PDB file of C-alpha atoms in Angstrom:
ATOM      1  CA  UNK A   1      13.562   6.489 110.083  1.00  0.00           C
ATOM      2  CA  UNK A   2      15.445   8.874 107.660  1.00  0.00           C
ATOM      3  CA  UNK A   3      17.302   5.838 105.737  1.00  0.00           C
ATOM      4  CA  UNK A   4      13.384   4.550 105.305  1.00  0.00           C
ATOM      5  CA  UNK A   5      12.372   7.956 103.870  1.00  0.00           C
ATOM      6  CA  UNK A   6      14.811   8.322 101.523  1.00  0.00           C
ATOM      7  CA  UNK A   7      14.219   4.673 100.010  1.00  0.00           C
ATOM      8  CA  UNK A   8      10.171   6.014  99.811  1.00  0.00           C
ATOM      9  CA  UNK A   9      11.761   9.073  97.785  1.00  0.00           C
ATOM     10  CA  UNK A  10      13.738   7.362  95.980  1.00  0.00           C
ATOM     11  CA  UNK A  11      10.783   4.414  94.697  1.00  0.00           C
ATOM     12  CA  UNK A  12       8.398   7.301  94.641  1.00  0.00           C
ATOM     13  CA  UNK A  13      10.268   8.605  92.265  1.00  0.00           C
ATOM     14  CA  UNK A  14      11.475   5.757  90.513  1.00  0.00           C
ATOM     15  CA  UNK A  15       7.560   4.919  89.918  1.00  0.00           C
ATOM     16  CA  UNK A  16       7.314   8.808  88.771  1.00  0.00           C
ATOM     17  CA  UNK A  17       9.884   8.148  85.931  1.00  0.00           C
ATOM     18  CA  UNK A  18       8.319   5.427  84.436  1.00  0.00           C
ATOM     19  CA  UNK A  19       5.220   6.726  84.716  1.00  0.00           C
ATOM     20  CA  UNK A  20       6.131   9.861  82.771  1.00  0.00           C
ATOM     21  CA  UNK A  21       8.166   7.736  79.896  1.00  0.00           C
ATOM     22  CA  UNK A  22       4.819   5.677  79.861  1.00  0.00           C
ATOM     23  CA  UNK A  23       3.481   8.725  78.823  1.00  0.00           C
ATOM     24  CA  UNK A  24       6.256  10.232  76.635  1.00  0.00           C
ATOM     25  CA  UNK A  25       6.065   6.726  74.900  1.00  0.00           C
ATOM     26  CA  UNK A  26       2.212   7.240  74.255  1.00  0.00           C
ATOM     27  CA  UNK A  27       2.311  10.301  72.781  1.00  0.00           C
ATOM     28  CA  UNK A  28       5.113   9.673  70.253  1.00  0.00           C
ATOM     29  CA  UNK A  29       2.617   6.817  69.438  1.00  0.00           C
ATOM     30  CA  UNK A  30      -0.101   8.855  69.123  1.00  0.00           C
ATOM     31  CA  UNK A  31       1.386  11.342  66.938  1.00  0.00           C
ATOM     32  CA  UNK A  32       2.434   8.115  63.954  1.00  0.00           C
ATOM     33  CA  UNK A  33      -1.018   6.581  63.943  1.00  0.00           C
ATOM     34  CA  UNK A  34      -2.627   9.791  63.079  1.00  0.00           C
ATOM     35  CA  UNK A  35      -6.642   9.991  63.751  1.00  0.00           C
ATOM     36  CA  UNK A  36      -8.516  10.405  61.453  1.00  0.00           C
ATOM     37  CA  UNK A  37      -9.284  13.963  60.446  1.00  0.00           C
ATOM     38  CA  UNK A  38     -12.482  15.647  59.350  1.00  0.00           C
ATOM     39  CA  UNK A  39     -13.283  15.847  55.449  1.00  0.00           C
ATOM     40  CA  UNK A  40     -14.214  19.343  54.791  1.00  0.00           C
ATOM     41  CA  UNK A  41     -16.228  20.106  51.247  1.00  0.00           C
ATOM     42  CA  UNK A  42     -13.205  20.932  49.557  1.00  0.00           C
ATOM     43  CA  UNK A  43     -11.574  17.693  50.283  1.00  0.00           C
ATOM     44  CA  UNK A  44     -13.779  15.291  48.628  1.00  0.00           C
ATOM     45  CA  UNK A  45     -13.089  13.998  45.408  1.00  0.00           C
ATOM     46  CA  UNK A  46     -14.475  16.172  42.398  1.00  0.00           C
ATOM     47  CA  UNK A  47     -14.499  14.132  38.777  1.00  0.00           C
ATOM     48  CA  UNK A  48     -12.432  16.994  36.040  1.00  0.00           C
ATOM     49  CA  UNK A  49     -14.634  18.718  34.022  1.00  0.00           C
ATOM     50  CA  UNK A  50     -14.716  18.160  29.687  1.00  0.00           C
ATOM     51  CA  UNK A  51     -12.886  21.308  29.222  1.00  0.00           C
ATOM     52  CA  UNK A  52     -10.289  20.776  32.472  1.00  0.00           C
ATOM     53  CA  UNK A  53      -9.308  17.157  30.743  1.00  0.00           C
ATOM     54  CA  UNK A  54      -9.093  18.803  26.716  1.00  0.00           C
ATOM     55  CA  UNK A  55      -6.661  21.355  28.617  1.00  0.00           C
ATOM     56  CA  UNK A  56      -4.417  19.149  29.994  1.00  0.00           C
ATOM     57  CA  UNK A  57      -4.145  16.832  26.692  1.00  0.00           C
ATOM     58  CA  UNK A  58      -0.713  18.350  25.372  1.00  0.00           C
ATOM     59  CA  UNK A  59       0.666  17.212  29.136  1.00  0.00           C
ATOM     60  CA  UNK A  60      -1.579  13.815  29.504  1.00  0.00           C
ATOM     61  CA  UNK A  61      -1.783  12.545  25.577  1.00  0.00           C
ATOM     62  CA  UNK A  62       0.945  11.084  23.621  1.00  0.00           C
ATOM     63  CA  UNK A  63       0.264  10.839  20.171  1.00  0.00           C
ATOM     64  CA  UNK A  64       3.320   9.812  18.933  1.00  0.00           C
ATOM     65  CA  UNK A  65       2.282   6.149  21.764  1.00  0.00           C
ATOM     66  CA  UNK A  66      -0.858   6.592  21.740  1.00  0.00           C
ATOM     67  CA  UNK A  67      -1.187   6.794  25.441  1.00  0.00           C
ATOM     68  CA  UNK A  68      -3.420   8.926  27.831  1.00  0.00           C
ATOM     69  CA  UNK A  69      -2.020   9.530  31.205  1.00  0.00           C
ATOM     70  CA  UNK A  70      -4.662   9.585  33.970  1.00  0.00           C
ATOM     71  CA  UNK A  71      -5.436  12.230  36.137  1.00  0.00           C
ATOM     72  CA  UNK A  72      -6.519  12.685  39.558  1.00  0.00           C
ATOM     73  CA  UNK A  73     -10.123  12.974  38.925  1.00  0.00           C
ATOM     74  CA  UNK A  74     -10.806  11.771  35.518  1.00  0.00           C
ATOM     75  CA  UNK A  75     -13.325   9.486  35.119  1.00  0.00           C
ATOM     76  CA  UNK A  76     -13.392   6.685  32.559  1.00  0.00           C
ATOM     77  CA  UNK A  77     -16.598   8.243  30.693  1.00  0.00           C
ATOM     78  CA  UNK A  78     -14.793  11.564  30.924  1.00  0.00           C
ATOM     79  CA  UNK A  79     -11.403  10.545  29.247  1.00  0.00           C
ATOM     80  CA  UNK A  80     -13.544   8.636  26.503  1.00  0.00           C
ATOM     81  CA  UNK A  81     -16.037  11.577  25.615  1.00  0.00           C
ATOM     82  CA  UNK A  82     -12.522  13.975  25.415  1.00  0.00           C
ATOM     83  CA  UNK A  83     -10.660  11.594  22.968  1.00  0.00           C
ATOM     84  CA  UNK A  84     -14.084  10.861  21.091  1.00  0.00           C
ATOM     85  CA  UNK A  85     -13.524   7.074  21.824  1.00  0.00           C
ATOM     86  CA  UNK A  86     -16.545   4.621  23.144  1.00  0.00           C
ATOM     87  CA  UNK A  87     -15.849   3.857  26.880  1.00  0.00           C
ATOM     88  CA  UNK A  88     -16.229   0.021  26.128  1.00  0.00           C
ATOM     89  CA  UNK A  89     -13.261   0.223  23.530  1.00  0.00           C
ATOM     90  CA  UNK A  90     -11.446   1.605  26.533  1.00  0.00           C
ATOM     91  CA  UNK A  91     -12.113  -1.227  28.976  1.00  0.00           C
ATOM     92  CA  UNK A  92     -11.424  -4.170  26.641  1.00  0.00           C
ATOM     93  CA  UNK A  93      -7.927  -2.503  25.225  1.00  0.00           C
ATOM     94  CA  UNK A  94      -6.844  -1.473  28.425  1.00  0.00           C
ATOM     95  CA  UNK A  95      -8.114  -5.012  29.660  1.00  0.00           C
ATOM     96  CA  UNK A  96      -9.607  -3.455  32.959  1.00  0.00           C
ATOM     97  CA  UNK A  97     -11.063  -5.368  35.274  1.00  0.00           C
ATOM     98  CA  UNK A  98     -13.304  -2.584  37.203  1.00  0.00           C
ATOM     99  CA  UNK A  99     -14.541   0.314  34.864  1.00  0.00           C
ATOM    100  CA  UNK A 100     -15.064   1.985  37.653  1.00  0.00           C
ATOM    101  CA  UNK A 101     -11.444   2.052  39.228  1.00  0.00           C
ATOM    102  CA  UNK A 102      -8.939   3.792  37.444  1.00  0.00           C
ATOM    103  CA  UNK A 103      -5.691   5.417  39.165  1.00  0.00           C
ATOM    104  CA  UNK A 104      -4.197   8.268  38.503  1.00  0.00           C
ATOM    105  CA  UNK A 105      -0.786   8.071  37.162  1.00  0.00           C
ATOM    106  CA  UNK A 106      -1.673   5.082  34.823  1.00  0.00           C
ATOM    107  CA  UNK A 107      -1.776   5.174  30.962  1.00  0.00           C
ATOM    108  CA  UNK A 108      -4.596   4.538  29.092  1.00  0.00           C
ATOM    109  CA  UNK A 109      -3.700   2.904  25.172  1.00  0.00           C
ATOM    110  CA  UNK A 110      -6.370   4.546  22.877  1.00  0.00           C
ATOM    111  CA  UNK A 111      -6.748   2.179  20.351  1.00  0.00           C
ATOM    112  CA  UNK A 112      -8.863   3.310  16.994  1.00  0.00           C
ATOM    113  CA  UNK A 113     -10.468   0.510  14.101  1.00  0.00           C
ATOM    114  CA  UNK A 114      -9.947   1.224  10.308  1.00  0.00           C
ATOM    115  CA  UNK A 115     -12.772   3.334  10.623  1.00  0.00           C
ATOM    116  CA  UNK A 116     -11.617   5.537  13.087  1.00  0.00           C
ATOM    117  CA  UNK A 117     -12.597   6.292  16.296  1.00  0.00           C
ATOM    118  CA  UNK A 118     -16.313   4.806  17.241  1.00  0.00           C
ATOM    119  CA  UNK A 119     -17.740   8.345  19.310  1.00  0.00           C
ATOM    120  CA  UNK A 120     -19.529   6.748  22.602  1.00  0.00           C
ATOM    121  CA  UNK A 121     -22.509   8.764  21.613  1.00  0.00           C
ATOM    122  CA  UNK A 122     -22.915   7.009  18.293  1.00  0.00           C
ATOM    123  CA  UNK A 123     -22.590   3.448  20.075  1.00  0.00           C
ATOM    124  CA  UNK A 124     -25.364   4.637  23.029  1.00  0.00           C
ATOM    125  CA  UNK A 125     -27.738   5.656  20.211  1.00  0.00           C
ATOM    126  CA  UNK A 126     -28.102   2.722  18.111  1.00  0.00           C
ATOM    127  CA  UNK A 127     -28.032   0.365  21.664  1.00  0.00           C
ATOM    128  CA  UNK A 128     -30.923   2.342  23.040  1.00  0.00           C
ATOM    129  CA  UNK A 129     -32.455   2.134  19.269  1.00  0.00           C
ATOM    130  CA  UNK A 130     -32.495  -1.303  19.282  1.00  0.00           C
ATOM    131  CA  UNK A 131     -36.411  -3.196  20.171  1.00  0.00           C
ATOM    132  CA  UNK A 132     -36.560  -4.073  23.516  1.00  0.00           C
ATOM    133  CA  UNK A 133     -37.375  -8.155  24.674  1.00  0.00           C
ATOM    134  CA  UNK A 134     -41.163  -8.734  24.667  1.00  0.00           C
ATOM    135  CA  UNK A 135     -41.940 -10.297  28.083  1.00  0.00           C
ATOM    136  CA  UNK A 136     -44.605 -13.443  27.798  1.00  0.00           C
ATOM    137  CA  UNK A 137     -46.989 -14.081  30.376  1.00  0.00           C
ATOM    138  CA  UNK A 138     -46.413 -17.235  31.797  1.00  0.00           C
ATOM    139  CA  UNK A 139     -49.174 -19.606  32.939  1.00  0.00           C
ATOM    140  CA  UNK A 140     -47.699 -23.065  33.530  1.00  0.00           C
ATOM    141  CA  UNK A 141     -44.884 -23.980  35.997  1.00  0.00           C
ATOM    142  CA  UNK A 142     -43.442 -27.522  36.165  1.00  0.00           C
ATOM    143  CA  UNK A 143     -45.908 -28.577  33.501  1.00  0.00           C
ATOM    144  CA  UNK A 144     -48.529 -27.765  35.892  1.00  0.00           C
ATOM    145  CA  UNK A 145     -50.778 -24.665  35.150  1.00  0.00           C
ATOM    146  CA  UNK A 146     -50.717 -21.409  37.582  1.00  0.00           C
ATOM    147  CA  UNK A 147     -54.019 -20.418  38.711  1.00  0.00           C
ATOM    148  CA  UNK A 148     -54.408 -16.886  40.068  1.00  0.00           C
ATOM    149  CA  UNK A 149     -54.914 -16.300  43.748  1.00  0.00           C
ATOM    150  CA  UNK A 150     -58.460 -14.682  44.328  1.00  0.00           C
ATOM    151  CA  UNK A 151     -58.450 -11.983  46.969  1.00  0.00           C
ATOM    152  CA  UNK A 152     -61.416 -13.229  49.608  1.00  0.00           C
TER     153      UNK A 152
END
């Protein structure tokens, strides 16, 4: 009877070992896939105000390469209203793909035309300036012509 109780003990805890390695394992798992944490206000990505980029331009603009370095939270539209370049010019030199995705970290090459820089503000105005499309009503489809449904 006593050799059969100590072979119980000794599976019991056997089975208690693993049991708590199981565990041990688990939690050291746990702790390198982090869960996701809660995003307070502060957290969330803020673009950098006009004034925050023109401070950091000695740090972020070489003039001697004619590079910008990108900050976390500049935006595009930002960098090019700072530098007094048109956001377009920016895209197609920097052959982007996404105007929308920039990373910080990057460099930006402002470019400028025999003329200068081209202000975005100048380039907006004479877009919006110029006569919209004139929309045609259209009456035939297929060669056929449309006739109007009448409400009954």
């Amino acid at each position: 009877m006593n050799i059969r109780y100590n072979l119980f003990n000794q599976i019991k805890l056997r089975i208690m070992a693993i049991f708590l390695v199981a565990i041990m394992i688990g939690l050291l798992f746990m702790n390198m896939w982090q869960f996701p944490k809660t995003v307070s206000a502060s957290d969330e990505w803020q673009p950098n105000s006009l004034q925050t980029i023109r401070n950091r331009l000695p740090q972020t603009f070489n003039a001697a390469t004619r590079h910008y370095t990108i900050q976390y939270g500049d935006t595009l539209n930002s960098i090019a209203e700072v530098l007094n370049v048109n956001a377009n010019a920016l895209v197609a030199d920097n052959q982007l793909t996404n105007a929308d995705v920039i990373y910080a970290g990057y460099a930006l090459l402002i470019t400028k035309d025999e003329g200068g820089y081209v202000p975005a503000n100048q380039t907006t105005g004479t877009v919006i300036a110029q006569p919209m499309p004139v929309a045609r009503l259209v009456n035939t489809f297929d060669g056929k012509q449309i006739t109007p449904v009448k409400n009954k």
